[in-house]
Amino acid sequence: MRTLEYVRVGEPAQAVAELAADPAAAFLAGGTTQLDLMKIGTVTARRLVDITRLPLRDVTFDGGDLRVGALVTMERLAREPVVAQRLPVLRDALLAGASVQLRNAATIGGNLLQRTRCPYFRDVATACNKRDPGAGCAALEGVHRNHAILGTSPHCIATHPSDLAVALVALDAVVRLLGPDGPRTVPLTGFYLPPDDTPRLETVLRHGDLVTGVDIPLPAQGTRSGYLKVRDRASYDFALASAAVVADPGRTRVALGGVATVPWRARRAEAVLREAPEAFVAAAGAELADAEPRRDNGYKVELARRTLIRALSTWAAP
Ligand SMILES: Cc1cc2nc3c(=O)[nH]c(=O)nc-3n(C[C@H](O)[C@H](O)[C@H](O)COP(=O)(O)OP(=O)(O)OC[C@H]3O[C@@H](n4cnc5c(N)ncnc54)[C@H](O)[C@@H]3O)c2cc1C
């Protein structure tokens, strides 16, 4: 049995100080991922800092941005009237994630920081560079049907699991942080790190950094948007491929999920659409031109292509 300390904090600065003081401490929000990973030994925190009493549960609108506190639950955000009216891509992505029971506990901050569902990451008996740097990657020659085809490295091919992050990347959302050196903001497009040769480093967060919220610029009136998720089991599962489309008057923003090591902003597709707004097939082809499938996941190239074309045809067609 392992000893675990538990502390509950009431102020964001206290949360940061508690974590910064102990390299073996971790934040606990809804616990829907953190506790699972601790039970199976993938994550070993010695001290849990419970942040659920922090005053980070507001959803406000300042005229330009929707400001969402990190402890707002997925279900509550999906049900906000402004989200339904102005951000269908966000609503769709939230409601396509997990189950309603989980969404009532799971927070926005926790969702963005959930860990990969790669079975080799979760199974401590197998090699994983993300869990144990330098150990190797069992997925490369193992069963990798669900793994990434974009943004991979010779050291890691795990997909990023969040649906929410894909929508927020397409929406140019910004993450608000409080760290030991004070507050700062990071655009979500620069928040996640590709695995390269350090798969353990998944985000730009430093130990002690607390996500306090997310700011989402509201798209212009008349923008159409949506999130299409393809999965093995329609009722509730992680994405095999997904596409978020935000078609503002004058430009289309696109992101992909389920196929990449990070929530994937589809810049190449966007560049094609800037020149030819209805060239959906060419846009999807350009985005997937450098995909690197392996033995079991070649189907994802075609699946992602079709998912993106269908999403663009639904929300970006005139
Ligand atoms: C069966 C199952 C199915 C799921 N299906 C989907 C799915 O289809 N799509 C999808 O997107 N997600 C899915 N999820 C993931 C789910 O959305 C996440 O588990 C949840 O959002 C995590 O939020 P939480 O509040 O429970 O975080 P926790 O489990 O408490 O924390 C998760 C991680 O984030 C850190 N953390 C939490 N809050 C903060 C903060 N404010 N600042 C800094 N660090 C923080 C924690 O330290 C921990 O490392 C599924 C989960 C389960 C268990």
PDB file of N, CA and C and ligand atoms in Angstrom, residues 26-36 51 70-71 74 96-98 102 105-107 109-111 113-115 117 161-164 205 209-212 229 231 236-239, ligand 1:
ATOM      1  N   ALA A  26       0.196  16.462  -7.161  1.00  0.00           N
ATOM      2  CA  ALA A  26      -0.596  16.679  -8.390  1.00  0.00           C
ATOM      3  C   ALA A  26      -1.933  17.288  -8.008  1.00  0.00           C
ATOM      4  N   PHE A  27      -2.513  18.032  -8.936  1.00  0.00           N
ATOM      5  CA  PHE A  27      -3.848  18.588  -8.712  1.00  0.00           C
ATOM      6  C   PHE A  27      -4.897  17.505  -8.900  1.00  0.00           C
ATOM      7  N   LEU A  28      -5.969  17.639  -8.154  1.00  0.00           N
ATOM      8  CA  LEU A  28      -7.126  16.762  -8.322  1.00  0.00           C
ATOM      9  C   LEU A  28      -8.342  17.641  -8.590  1.00  0.00           C
ATOM     10  N   ALA A  29      -8.966  17.458  -9.762  1.00  0.00           N
ATOM     11  CA  ALA A  29     -10.203  18.192 -10.068  1.00  0.00           C
ATOM     12  C   ALA A  29     -11.348  17.186  -9.971  1.00  0.00           C
ATOM     13  N   GLY A  30     -12.007  16.842 -11.072  1.00  0.00           N
ATOM     14  CA  GLY A  30     -13.107  15.868 -11.003  1.00  0.00           C
ATOM     15  C   GLY A  30     -12.628  14.456 -10.692  1.00  0.00           C
ATOM     16  N   GLY A  31     -11.358  14.197 -10.941  1.00  0.00           N
ATOM     17  CA  GLY A  31     -10.761  12.901 -10.601  1.00  0.00           C
ATOM     18  C   GLY A  31     -11.073  11.788 -11.587  1.00  0.00           C
ATOM     19  N   THR A  32     -11.731  12.082 -12.690  1.00  0.00           N
ATOM     20  CA  THR A  32     -12.161  11.009 -13.600  1.00  0.00           C
ATOM     21  C   THR A  32     -10.992  10.400 -14.382  1.00  0.00           C
ATOM     22  N   THR A  33      -9.878  11.075 -14.441  1.00  0.00           N
ATOM     23  CA  THR A  33      -8.679  10.513 -15.056  1.00  0.00           C
ATOM     24  C   THR A  33      -7.589  10.291 -14.022  1.00  0.00           C
ATOM     25  N   GLN A  34      -7.387  11.282 -13.172  1.00  0.00           N
ATOM     26  CA  GLN A  34      -6.271  11.228 -12.226  1.00  0.00           C
ATOM     27  C   GLN A  34      -6.364  10.000 -11.321  1.00  0.00           C
ATOM     28  N   LEU A  35      -7.538   9.727 -10.797  1.00  0.00           N
ATOM     29  CA  LEU A  35      -7.662   8.609  -9.851  1.00  0.00           C
ATOM     30  C   LEU A  35      -7.506   7.265 -10.557  1.00  0.00           C
ATOM     31  N   ASP A  36      -8.070   7.153 -11.762  1.00  0.00           N
ATOM     32  CA  ASP A  36      -7.902   5.922 -12.566  1.00  0.00           C
ATOM     33  C   ASP A  36      -6.426   5.612 -12.748  1.00  0.00           C
ATOM     34  N   ILE A  51      -8.500  20.777  -5.871  1.00  0.00           N
ATOM     35  CA  ILE A  51      -8.771  22.169  -6.270  1.00  0.00           C
ATOM     36  C   ILE A  51     -10.267  22.423  -6.483  1.00  0.00           C
ATOM     37  N   ALA A  70     -11.778  27.090 -15.028  1.00  0.00           N
ATOM     38  CA  ALA A  70     -11.227  25.737 -15.232  1.00  0.00           C
ATOM     39  C   ALA A  70     -12.069  24.652 -14.580  1.00  0.00           C
ATOM     40  N   LEU A  71     -12.862  25.018 -13.563  1.00  0.00           N
ATOM     41  CA  LEU A  71     -13.634  23.990 -12.852  1.00  0.00           C
ATOM     42  C   LEU A  71     -15.072  23.867 -13.348  1.00  0.00           C
ATOM     43  N   MET A  74     -17.880  19.811 -18.003  1.00  0.00           N
ATOM     44  CA  MET A  74     -18.143  19.668 -19.444  1.00  0.00           C
ATOM     45  C   MET A  74     -19.640  19.793 -19.719  1.00  0.00           C
ATOM     46  N   ALA A  96     -20.000  15.036 -27.359  1.00  0.00           N
ATOM     47  CA  ALA A  96     -19.489  13.794 -27.969  1.00  0.00           C
ATOM     48  C   ALA A  96     -18.467  13.121 -27.061  1.00  0.00           C
ATOM     49  N   GLY A  97     -18.116  13.757 -25.942  1.00  0.00           N
ATOM     50  CA  GLY A  97     -17.076  13.212 -25.070  1.00  0.00           C
ATOM     51  C   GLY A  97     -17.663  12.468 -23.891  1.00  0.00           C
ATOM     52  N   ALA A  98     -17.091  11.316 -23.590  1.00  0.00           N
ATOM     53  CA  ALA A  98     -17.426  10.536 -22.390  1.00  0.00           C
ATOM     54  C   ALA A  98     -18.936  10.260 -22.311  1.00  0.00           C
ATOM     55  N   LEU A 102     -19.993  11.097 -16.503  1.00  0.00           N
ATOM     56  CA  LEU A 102     -18.615  11.601 -16.456  1.00  0.00           C
ATOM     57  C   LEU A 102     -18.580  13.104 -16.702  1.00  0.00           C
ATOM     58  N   ALA A 105     -18.984  15.379 -13.804  1.00  0.00           N
ATOM     59  CA  ALA A 105     -17.872  15.452 -12.842  1.00  0.00           C
ATOM     60  C   ALA A 105     -16.632  16.067 -13.484  1.00  0.00           C
ATOM     61  N   ALA A 106     -16.439  15.794 -14.763  1.00  0.00           N
ATOM     62  CA  ALA A 106     -15.200  16.176 -15.454  1.00  0.00           C
ATOM     63  C   ALA A 106     -15.156  17.675 -15.712  1.00  0.00           C
ATOM     64  N   THR A 107     -14.011  18.276 -15.434  1.00  0.00           N
ATOM     65  CA  THR A 107     -13.880  19.725 -15.595  1.00  0.00           C
ATOM     66  C   THR A 107     -13.154  20.065 -16.906  1.00  0.00           C
ATOM     67  N   GLY A 109     -10.595  22.164 -17.225  1.00  0.00           N
ATOM     68  CA  GLY A 109      -9.138  22.090 -17.028  1.00  0.00           C
ATOM     69  C   GLY A 109      -8.647  20.659 -17.077  1.00  0.00           C
ATOM     70  N   GLY A 110      -9.366  19.764 -16.408  1.00  0.00           N
ATOM     71  CA  GLY A 110      -8.971  18.350 -16.390  1.00  0.00           C
ATOM     72  C   GLY A 110      -9.066  17.718 -17.761  1.00  0.00           C
ATOM     73  N   ASN A 111     -10.064  18.124 -18.527  1.00  0.00           N
ATOM     74  CA  ASN A 111     -10.207  17.566 -19.871  1.00  0.00           C
ATOM     75  C   ASN A 111      -8.984  17.913 -20.725  1.00  0.00           C
ATOM     76  N   LEU A 113      -6.094  18.454 -19.787  1.00  0.00           N
ATOM     77  CA  LEU A 113      -4.857  17.840 -19.281  1.00  0.00           C
ATOM     78  C   LEU A 113      -4.978  16.340 -19.074  1.00  0.00           C
ATOM     79  N   GLN A 114      -6.028  15.733 -19.614  1.00  0.00           N
ATOM     80  CA  GLN A 114      -6.136  14.277 -19.520  1.00  0.00           C
ATOM     81  C   GLN A 114      -4.985  13.643 -20.284  1.00  0.00           C
ATOM     82  N   ARG A 115      -4.649  12.424 -19.911  1.00  0.00           N
ATOM     83  CA  ARG A 115      -3.519  11.739 -20.523  1.00  0.00           C
ATOM     84  C   ARG A 115      -4.009  10.831 -21.652  1.00  0.00           C
ATOM     85  N   ARG A 117      -4.919   7.677 -24.020  1.00  0.00           N
ATOM     86  CA  ARG A 117      -5.519   6.370 -23.726  1.00  0.00           C
ATOM     87  C   ARG A 117      -4.690   5.231 -24.310  1.00  0.00           C
ATOM     88  N   PRO A 161      -6.365  12.406 -26.589  1.00  0.00           N
ATOM     89  CA  PRO A 161      -7.745  11.914 -26.528  1.00  0.00           C
ATOM     90  C   PRO A 161      -8.854  12.969 -26.456  1.00  0.00           C
ATOM     91  N   SER A 162      -8.523  14.231 -26.202  1.00  0.00           N
ATOM     92  CA  SER A 162      -9.586  15.205 -25.901  1.00  0.00           C
ATOM     93  C   SER A 162     -10.346  15.662 -27.145  1.00  0.00           C
ATOM     94  N   ASP A 163     -11.667  15.618 -27.072  1.00  0.00           N
ATOM     95  CA  ASP A 163     -12.503  16.214 -28.120  1.00  0.00           C
ATOM     96  C   ASP A 163     -12.575  17.724 -27.926  1.00  0.00           C
ATOM     97  N   LEU A 164     -12.749  18.130 -26.674  1.00  0.00           N
ATOM     98  CA  LEU A 164     -12.847  19.556 -26.359  1.00  0.00           C
ATOM     99  C   LEU A 164     -11.653  20.330 -26.914  1.00  0.00           C
ATOM    100  N   LEU A 205       3.164  23.472 -19.731  1.00  0.00           N
ATOM    101  CA  LEU A 205       3.008  23.690 -18.290  1.00  0.00           C
ATOM    102  C   LEU A 205       4.286  23.342 -17.538  1.00  0.00           C
ATOM    103  N   ASP A 209       2.021  24.974 -12.188  1.00  0.00           N
ATOM    104  CA  ASP A 209       1.089  25.789 -12.979  1.00  0.00           C
ATOM    105  C   ASP A 209      -0.336  25.255 -12.825  1.00  0.00           C
ATOM    106  N   LEU A 210      -1.227  26.176 -12.522  1.00  0.00           N
ATOM    107  CA  LEU A 210      -2.648  25.851 -12.416  1.00  0.00           C
ATOM    108  C   LEU A 210      -3.369  26.447 -13.622  1.00  0.00           C
ATOM    109  N   VAL A 211      -4.157  25.646 -14.308  1.00  0.00           N
ATOM    110  CA  VAL A 211      -5.032  26.213 -15.347  1.00  0.00           C
ATOM    111  C   VAL A 211      -6.193  26.874 -14.621  1.00  0.00           C
ATOM    112  N   THR A 212      -6.357  28.173 -14.819  1.00  0.00           N
ATOM    113  CA  THR A 212      -7.456  28.862 -14.140  1.00  0.00           C
ATOM    114  C   THR A 212      -8.660  29.037 -15.060  1.00  0.00           C
ATOM    115  N   LYS A 229     -17.407  13.470 -35.081  1.00  0.00           N
ATOM    116  CA  LYS A 229     -16.549  12.475 -34.418  1.00  0.00           C
ATOM    117  C   LYS A 229     -16.923  11.091 -34.908  1.00  0.00           C
ATOM    118  N   ARG A 231     -16.213   7.038 -34.333  1.00  0.00           N
ATOM    119  CA  ARG A 231     -15.675   6.141 -33.297  1.00  0.00           C
ATOM    120  C   ARG A 231     -16.235   4.744 -33.489  1.00  0.00           C
ATOM    121  N   TYR A 236     -20.565   5.951 -26.970  1.00  0.00           N
ATOM    122  CA  TYR A 236     -19.587   6.551 -26.060  1.00  0.00           C
ATOM    123  C   TYR A 236     -18.245   5.869 -26.270  1.00  0.00           C
ATOM    124  N   ASP A 237     -17.335   6.642 -26.810  1.00  0.00           N
ATOM    125  CA  ASP A 237     -16.000   6.106 -27.105  1.00  0.00           C
ATOM    126  C   ASP A 237     -15.084   7.274 -27.486  1.00  0.00           C
ATOM    127  N   PHE A 238     -13.779   7.014 -27.495  1.00  0.00           N
ATOM    128  CA  PHE A 238     -12.841   8.024 -27.963  1.00  0.00           C
ATOM    129  C   PHE A 238     -12.842   8.052 -29.497  1.00  0.00           C
ATOM    130  N   ALA A 239     -12.369   9.142 -30.064  1.00  0.00           N
ATOM    131  CA  ALA A 239     -12.425   9.315 -31.522  1.00  0.00           C
ATOM    132  C   ALA A 239     -11.393   8.441 -32.232  1.00  0.00           C
TER     133      ALA A 239
HETATM  134  C1  LIG B   1     -14.563   6.068 -19.586  1.00  0.00           C
HETATM  135  C2  LIG B   1     -14.116   7.423 -20.020  1.00  0.00           C
HETATM  136  C3  LIG B   1     -14.441   7.885 -21.293  1.00  0.00           C
HETATM  137  C4  LIG B   1     -14.025   9.141 -21.713  1.00  0.00           C
HETATM  138  N1  LIG B   1     -14.324   9.568 -22.958  1.00  0.00           N
HETATM  139  C5  LIG B   1     -13.886  10.787 -23.385  1.00  0.00           C
HETATM  140  C6  LIG B   1     -14.144  11.239 -24.699  1.00  0.00           C
HETATM  141  O1  LIG B   1     -14.787  10.573 -25.506  1.00  0.00           O
HETATM  142  N2  LIG B   1     -13.670  12.481 -25.046  1.00  0.00           N
HETATM  143  C7  LIG B   1     -12.953  13.257 -24.185  1.00  0.00           C
HETATM  144  O2  LIG B   1     -12.555  14.366 -24.557  1.00  0.00           O
HETATM  145  N3  LIG B   1     -12.681  12.833 -22.957  1.00  0.00           N
HETATM  146  C8  LIG B   1     -13.126  11.629 -22.530  1.00  0.00           C
HETATM  147  N4  LIG B   1     -12.829  11.194 -21.274  1.00  0.00           N
HETATM  148  C9  LIG B   1     -11.933  11.972 -20.461  1.00  0.00           C
HETATM  149  C10 LIG B   1     -12.653  12.901 -19.523  1.00  0.00           C
HETATM  150  O3  LIG B   1     -13.219  13.933 -20.265  1.00  0.00           O
HETATM  151  C11 LIG B   1     -11.576  13.404 -18.564  1.00  0.00           C
HETATM  152  O4  LIG B   1     -11.302  12.310 -17.692  1.00  0.00           O
HETATM  153  C12 LIG B   1     -12.013  14.599 -17.758  1.00  0.00           C
HETATM  154  O5  LIG B   1     -12.336  15.675 -18.565  1.00  0.00           O
HETATM  155  C13 LIG B   1     -10.894  15.004 -16.806  1.00  0.00           C
HETATM  156  O6  LIG B   1     -11.379  16.036 -15.986  1.00  0.00           O
HETATM  157  P1  LIG B   1     -11.317  15.894 -14.410  1.00  0.00           P
HETATM  158  O7  LIG B   1     -11.864  17.165 -13.854  1.00  0.00           O
HETATM  159  O8  LIG B   1     -11.939  14.632 -13.933  1.00  0.00           O
HETATM  160  O9  LIG B   1      -9.728  15.846 -14.215  1.00  0.00           O
HETATM  161  P2  LIG B   1      -8.831  15.031 -13.194  1.00  0.00           P
HETATM  162  O10 LIG B   1      -8.945  13.576 -13.436  1.00  0.00           O
HETATM  163  O11 LIG B   1      -9.069  15.509 -11.801  1.00  0.00           O
HETATM  164  O12 LIG B   1      -7.389  15.555 -13.644  1.00  0.00           O
HETATM  165  C14 LIG B   1      -6.853  15.197 -14.906  1.00  0.00           C
HETATM  166  C15 LIG B   1      -5.448  15.782 -15.009  1.00  0.00           C
HETATM  167  O13 LIG B   1      -5.505  17.191 -15.116  1.00  0.00           O
HETATM  168  C16 LIG B   1      -4.805  17.812 -14.041  1.00  0.00           C
HETATM  169  N5  LIG B   1      -5.623  18.985 -13.714  1.00  0.00           N
HETATM  170  C17 LIG B   1      -6.958  19.003 -13.517  1.00  0.00           C
HETATM  171  N6  LIG B   1      -7.395  20.269 -13.386  1.00  0.00           N
HETATM  172  C18 LIG B   1      -6.299  21.059 -13.501  1.00  0.00           C
HETATM  173  C19 LIG B   1      -6.096  22.480 -13.462  1.00  0.00           C
HETATM  174  N7  LIG B   1      -7.121  23.338 -13.292  1.00  0.00           N
HETATM  175  N8  LIG B   1      -4.861  22.940 -13.614  1.00  0.00           N
HETATM  176  C20 LIG B   1      -3.796  22.093 -13.796  1.00  0.00           C
HETATM  177  N9  LIG B   1      -3.928  20.752 -13.835  1.00  0.00           N
HETATM  178  C21 LIG B   1      -5.164  20.255 -13.699  1.00  0.00           C
HETATM  179  C22 LIG B   1      -4.727  16.754 -12.957  1.00  0.00           C
HETATM  180  O14 LIG B   1      -3.620  16.949 -12.111  1.00  0.00           O
HETATM  181  C23 LIG B   1      -4.579  15.505 -13.791  1.00  0.00           C
HETATM  182  O15 LIG B   1      -3.261  15.365 -14.238  1.00  0.00           O
HETATM  183  C24 LIG B   1     -13.274   9.959 -20.822  1.00  0.00           C
HETATM  184  C25 LIG B   1     -12.966   9.503 -19.539  1.00  0.00           C
HETATM  185  C26 LIG B   1     -13.377   8.266 -19.130  1.00  0.00           C
HETATM  186  C27 LIG B   1     -13.030   7.795 -17.751  1.00  0.00           C
END
